[in-house]
Short mmCIF file of C-alpha atoms in Angstrom, two decimals:
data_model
loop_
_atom_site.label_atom_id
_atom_site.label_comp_id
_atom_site.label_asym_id
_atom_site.label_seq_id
_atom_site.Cartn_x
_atom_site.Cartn_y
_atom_site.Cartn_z
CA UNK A 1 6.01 0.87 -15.29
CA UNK A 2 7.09 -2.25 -13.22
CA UNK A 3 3.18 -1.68 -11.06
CA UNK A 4 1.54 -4.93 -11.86
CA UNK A 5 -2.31 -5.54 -13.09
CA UNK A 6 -5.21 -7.09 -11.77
CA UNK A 7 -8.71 -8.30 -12.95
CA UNK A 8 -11.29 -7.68 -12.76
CA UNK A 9 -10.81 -4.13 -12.01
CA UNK A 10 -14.60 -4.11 -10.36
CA UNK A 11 -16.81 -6.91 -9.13
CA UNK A 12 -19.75 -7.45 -7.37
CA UNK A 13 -21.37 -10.66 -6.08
CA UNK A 14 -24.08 -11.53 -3.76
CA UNK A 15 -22.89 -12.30 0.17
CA UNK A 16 -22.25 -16.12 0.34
CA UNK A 17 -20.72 -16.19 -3.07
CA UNK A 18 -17.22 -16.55 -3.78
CA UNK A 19 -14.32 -13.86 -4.91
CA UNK A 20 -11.74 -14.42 -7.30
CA UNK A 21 -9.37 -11.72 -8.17
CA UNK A 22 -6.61 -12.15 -10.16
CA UNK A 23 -2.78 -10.12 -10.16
CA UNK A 24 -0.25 -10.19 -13.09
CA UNK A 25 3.25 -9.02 -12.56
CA UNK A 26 6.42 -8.50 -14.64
CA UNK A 27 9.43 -8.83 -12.52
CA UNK A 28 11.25 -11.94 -10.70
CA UNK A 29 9.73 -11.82 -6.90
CA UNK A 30 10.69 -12.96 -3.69
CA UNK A 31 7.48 -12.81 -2.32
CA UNK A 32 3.39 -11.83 -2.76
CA UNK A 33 1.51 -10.41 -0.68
CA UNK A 34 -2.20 -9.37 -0.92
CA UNK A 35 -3.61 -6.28 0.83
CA UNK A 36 -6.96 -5.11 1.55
CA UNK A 37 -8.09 -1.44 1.55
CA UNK A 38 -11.35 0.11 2.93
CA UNK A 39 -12.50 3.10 1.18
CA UNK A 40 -10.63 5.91 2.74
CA UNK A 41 -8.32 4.09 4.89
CA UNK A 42 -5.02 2.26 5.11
CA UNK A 43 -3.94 -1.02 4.08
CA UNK A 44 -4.39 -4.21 5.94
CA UNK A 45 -2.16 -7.34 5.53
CA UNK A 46 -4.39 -10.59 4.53
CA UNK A 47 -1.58 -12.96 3.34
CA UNK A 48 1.83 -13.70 2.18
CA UNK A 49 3.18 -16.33 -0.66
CA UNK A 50 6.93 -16.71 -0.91
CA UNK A 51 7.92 -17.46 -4.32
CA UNK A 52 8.84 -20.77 -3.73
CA UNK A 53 5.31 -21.92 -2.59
CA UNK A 54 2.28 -22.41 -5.14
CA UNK A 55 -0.73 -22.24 -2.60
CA UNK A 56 -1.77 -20.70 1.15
CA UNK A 57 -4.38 -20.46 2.90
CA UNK A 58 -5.81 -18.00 5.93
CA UNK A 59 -9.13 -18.55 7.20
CA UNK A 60 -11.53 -17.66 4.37
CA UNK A 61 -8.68 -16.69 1.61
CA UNK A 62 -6.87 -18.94 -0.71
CA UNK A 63 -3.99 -17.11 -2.27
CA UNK A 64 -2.10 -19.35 -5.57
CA UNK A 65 0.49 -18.36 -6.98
CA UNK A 66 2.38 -19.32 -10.33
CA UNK A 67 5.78 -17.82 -10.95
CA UNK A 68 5.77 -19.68 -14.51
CA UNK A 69 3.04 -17.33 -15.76
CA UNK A 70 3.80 -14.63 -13.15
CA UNK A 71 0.87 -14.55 -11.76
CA UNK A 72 -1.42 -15.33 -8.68
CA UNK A 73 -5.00 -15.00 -7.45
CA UNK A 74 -6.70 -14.47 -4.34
CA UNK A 75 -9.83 -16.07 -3.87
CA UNK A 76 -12.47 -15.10 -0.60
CA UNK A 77 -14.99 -17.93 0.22
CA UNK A 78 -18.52 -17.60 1.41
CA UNK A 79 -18.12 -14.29 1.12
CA UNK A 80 -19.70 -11.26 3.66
CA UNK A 81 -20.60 -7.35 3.21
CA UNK A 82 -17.91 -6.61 5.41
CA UNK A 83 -15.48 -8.51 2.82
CA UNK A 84 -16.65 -4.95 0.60
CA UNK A 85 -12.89 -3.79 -0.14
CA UNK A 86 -10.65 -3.09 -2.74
CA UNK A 87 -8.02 -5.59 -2.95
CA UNK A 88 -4.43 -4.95 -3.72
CA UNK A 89 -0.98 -7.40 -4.59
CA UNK A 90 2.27 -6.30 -3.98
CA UNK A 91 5.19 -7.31 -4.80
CA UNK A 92 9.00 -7.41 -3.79
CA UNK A 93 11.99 -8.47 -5.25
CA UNK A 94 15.51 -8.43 -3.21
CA UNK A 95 14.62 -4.88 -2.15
CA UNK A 96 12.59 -3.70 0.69
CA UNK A 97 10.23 -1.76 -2.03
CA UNK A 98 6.68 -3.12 -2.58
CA UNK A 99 5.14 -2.77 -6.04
CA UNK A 100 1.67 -2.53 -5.58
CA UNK A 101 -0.93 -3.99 -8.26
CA UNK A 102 -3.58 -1.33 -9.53
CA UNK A 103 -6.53 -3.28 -7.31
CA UNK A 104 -10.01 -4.80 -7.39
CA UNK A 105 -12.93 -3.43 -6.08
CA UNK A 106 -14.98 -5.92 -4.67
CA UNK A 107 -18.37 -5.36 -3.99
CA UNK A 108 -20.49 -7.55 -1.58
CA UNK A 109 -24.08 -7.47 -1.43
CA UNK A 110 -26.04 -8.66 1.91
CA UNK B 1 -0.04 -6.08 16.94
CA UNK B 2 1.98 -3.27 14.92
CA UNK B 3 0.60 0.03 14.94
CA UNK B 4 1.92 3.01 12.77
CA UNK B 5 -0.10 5.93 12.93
CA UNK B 6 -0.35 9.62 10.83
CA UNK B 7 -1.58 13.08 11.38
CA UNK B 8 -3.35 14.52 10.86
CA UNK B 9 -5.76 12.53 8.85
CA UNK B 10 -7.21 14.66 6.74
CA UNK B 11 -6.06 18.16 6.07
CA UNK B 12 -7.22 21.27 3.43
CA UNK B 13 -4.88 23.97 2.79
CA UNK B 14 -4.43 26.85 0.52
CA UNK B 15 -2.22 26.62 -2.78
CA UNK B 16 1.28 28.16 -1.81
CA UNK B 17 1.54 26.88 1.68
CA UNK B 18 3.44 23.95 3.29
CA UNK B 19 1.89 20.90 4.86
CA UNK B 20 3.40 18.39 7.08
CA UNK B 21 2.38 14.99 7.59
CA UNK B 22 3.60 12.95 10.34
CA UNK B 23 4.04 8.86 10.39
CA UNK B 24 4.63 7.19 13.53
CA UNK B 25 5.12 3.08 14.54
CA UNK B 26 4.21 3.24 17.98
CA UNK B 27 5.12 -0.14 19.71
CA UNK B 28 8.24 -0.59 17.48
CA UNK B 29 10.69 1.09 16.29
CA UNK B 30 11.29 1.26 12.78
CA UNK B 31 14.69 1.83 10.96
CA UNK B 32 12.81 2.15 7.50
CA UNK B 33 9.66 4.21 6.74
CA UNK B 34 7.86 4.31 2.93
CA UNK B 35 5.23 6.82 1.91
CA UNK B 36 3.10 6.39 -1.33
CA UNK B 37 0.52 8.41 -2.82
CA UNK B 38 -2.88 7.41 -4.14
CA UNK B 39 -5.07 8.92 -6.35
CA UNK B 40 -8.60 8.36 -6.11
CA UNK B 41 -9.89 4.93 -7.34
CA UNK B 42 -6.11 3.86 -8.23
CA UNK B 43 -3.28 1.94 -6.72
CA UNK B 44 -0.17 3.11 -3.86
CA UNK B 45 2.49 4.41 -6.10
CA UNK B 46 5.68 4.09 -3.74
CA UNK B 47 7.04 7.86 -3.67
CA UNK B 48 10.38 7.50 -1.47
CA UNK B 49 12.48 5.16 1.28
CA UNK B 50 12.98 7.34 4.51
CA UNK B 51 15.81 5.42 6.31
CA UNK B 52 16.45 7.01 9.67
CA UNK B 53 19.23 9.52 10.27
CA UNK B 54 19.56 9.49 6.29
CA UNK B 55 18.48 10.99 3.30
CA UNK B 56 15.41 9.88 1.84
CA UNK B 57 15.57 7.73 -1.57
CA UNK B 58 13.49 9.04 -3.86
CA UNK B 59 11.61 7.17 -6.47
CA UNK B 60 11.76 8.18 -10.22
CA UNK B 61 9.69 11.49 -11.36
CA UNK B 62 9.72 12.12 -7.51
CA UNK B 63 10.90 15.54 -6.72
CA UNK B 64 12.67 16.24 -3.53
CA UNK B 65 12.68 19.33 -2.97
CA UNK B 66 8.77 19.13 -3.63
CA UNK B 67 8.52 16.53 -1.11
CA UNK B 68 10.91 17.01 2.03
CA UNK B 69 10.99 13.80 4.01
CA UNK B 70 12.54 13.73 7.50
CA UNK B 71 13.18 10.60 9.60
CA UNK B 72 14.54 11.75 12.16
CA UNK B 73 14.08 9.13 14.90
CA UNK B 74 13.20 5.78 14.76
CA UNK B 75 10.09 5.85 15.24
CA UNK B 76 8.95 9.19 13.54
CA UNK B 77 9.27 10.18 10.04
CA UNK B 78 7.86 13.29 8.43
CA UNK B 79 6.84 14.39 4.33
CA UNK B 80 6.32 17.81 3.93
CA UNK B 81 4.56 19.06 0.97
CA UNK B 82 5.91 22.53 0.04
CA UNK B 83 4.35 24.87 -1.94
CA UNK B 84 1.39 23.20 -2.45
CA UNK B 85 -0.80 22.83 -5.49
CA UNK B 86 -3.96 21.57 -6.21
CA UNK B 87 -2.54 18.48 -8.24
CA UNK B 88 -0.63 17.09 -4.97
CA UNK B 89 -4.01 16.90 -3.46
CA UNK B 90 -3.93 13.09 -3.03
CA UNK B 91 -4.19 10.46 -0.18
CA UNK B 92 -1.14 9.80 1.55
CA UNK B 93 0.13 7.05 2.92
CA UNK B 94 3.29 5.84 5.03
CA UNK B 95 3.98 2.27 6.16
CA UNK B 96 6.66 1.41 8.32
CA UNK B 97 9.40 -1.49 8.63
CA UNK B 98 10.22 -2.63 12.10
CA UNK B 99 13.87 -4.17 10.95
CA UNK B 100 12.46 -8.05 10.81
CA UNK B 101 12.82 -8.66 6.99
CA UNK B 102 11.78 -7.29 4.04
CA UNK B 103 8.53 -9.02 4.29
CA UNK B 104 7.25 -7.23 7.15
CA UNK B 105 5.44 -3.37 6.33
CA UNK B 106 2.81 -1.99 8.61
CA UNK B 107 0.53 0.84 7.12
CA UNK B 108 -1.02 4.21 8.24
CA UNK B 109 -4.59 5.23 7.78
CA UNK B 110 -3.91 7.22 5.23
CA UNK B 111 -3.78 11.45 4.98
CA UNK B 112 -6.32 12.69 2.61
CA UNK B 113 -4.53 16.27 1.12
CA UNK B 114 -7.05 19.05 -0.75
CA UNK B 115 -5.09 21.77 -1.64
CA UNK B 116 -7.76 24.64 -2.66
#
């Protein structure tokens, strides 16, 4: 299977505290790009990292990425209840196909 | 902002019978559509590219005539699950390309499937 993998698969932190999830994939990429899923519902973009850039940031998220060990991580500061999600990567190479990681589910407790 | 929507959102059917699921981008028009499937607690598995006013590329262990996809403008495209079983009861979801890049994929809410 070319779906990458992310850790933890499950986390849970108290509100203020910060996020880290972390994606592995196994192909070359052109790009990475982190969604965010409420239970039930469709996906919502957060952020996108080219392959040719090692850090970016969006508000609260810091997305790093290192093509070397094929692998980046999304990290949510100060985190809030609302942030309670699961979190997805996805990636594309040269095609118009996204391969999505198999997700975190993050947890945030007020 | 982007907008794609489905319908119906949720649906429940009985095995045997055919269920159609509707994606539509509705401020832009979109020359490629996607639909994945999710199973509960697990990732979007992509299932096929529905390109409009072609056939539908299917992805591996995908079977077409299972899942009939129809794109037949650009800004509508439609899976059909015939014959339904209990094991395609799934969430389904389509996202939609409005021709910018490959970068650029705005999701549905989703269409949660039970097939009794």
């Amino acid at each position: 299977s070319q779906q990458g993998e992310e850790d933890p698969q499950a986390l849970s932190i108290q509100e203020g505290e910060n996020a880290t999830m972390n994606c592995s994939y196994k192909t070359s990429i052109n790009n990475l790009q982190w969604y965010r899923q409420n239970s039930g519902r469709g996906l919502v973009h957060l952020i996108l990292i080219r392959s040719n850039e090692r850090e970016k940031h969006s508000g609260r998220l810091r997305v790093t990425l290192d093509t070397s060990k094929k692998s980046s991580s999304l990290l949510i500061t100060a985190s809030r209840a609302a942030d309670t999600a699961s979190y997805f990567c996805a990636t594309s190479y040269n095609t118009d196909k996204l391969i999505f990681g198999t997700g975190t589910r993050l947890q945030v407790f007020p | 902002g982007a907008v794609v929507s489905q319908h119906p959102s949720r649906v429940i059917c009985k095995s045997g019978t055919s269920v159609k699921i509707e994606c539509r981008s509705l401020d832009f028009q979109a020359t490629t559509m996607f639909w994945y499937r999710q199973f509960p607690k697990k990732s979007l598995m992509l299932m096929a590219t529905s390109n409009e006013g072609s056939k539908a590329t299917y992805e591996q262990g995908v079977e077409k005539d299972k899942f009939l996809i129809n794109h037949a403008s650009l800004t509508l495209s439609t899976l059909t699950v015939t014959s339904a079983h209990p094991e395609d009861s799934s969430f389904y979801i389509c996202s939609a390309q409005p021709g910018l890049g490959p970068d650029t994929q705005y999701f549905g809410p989703g269409t949660r499937l039970t097939v009794l």
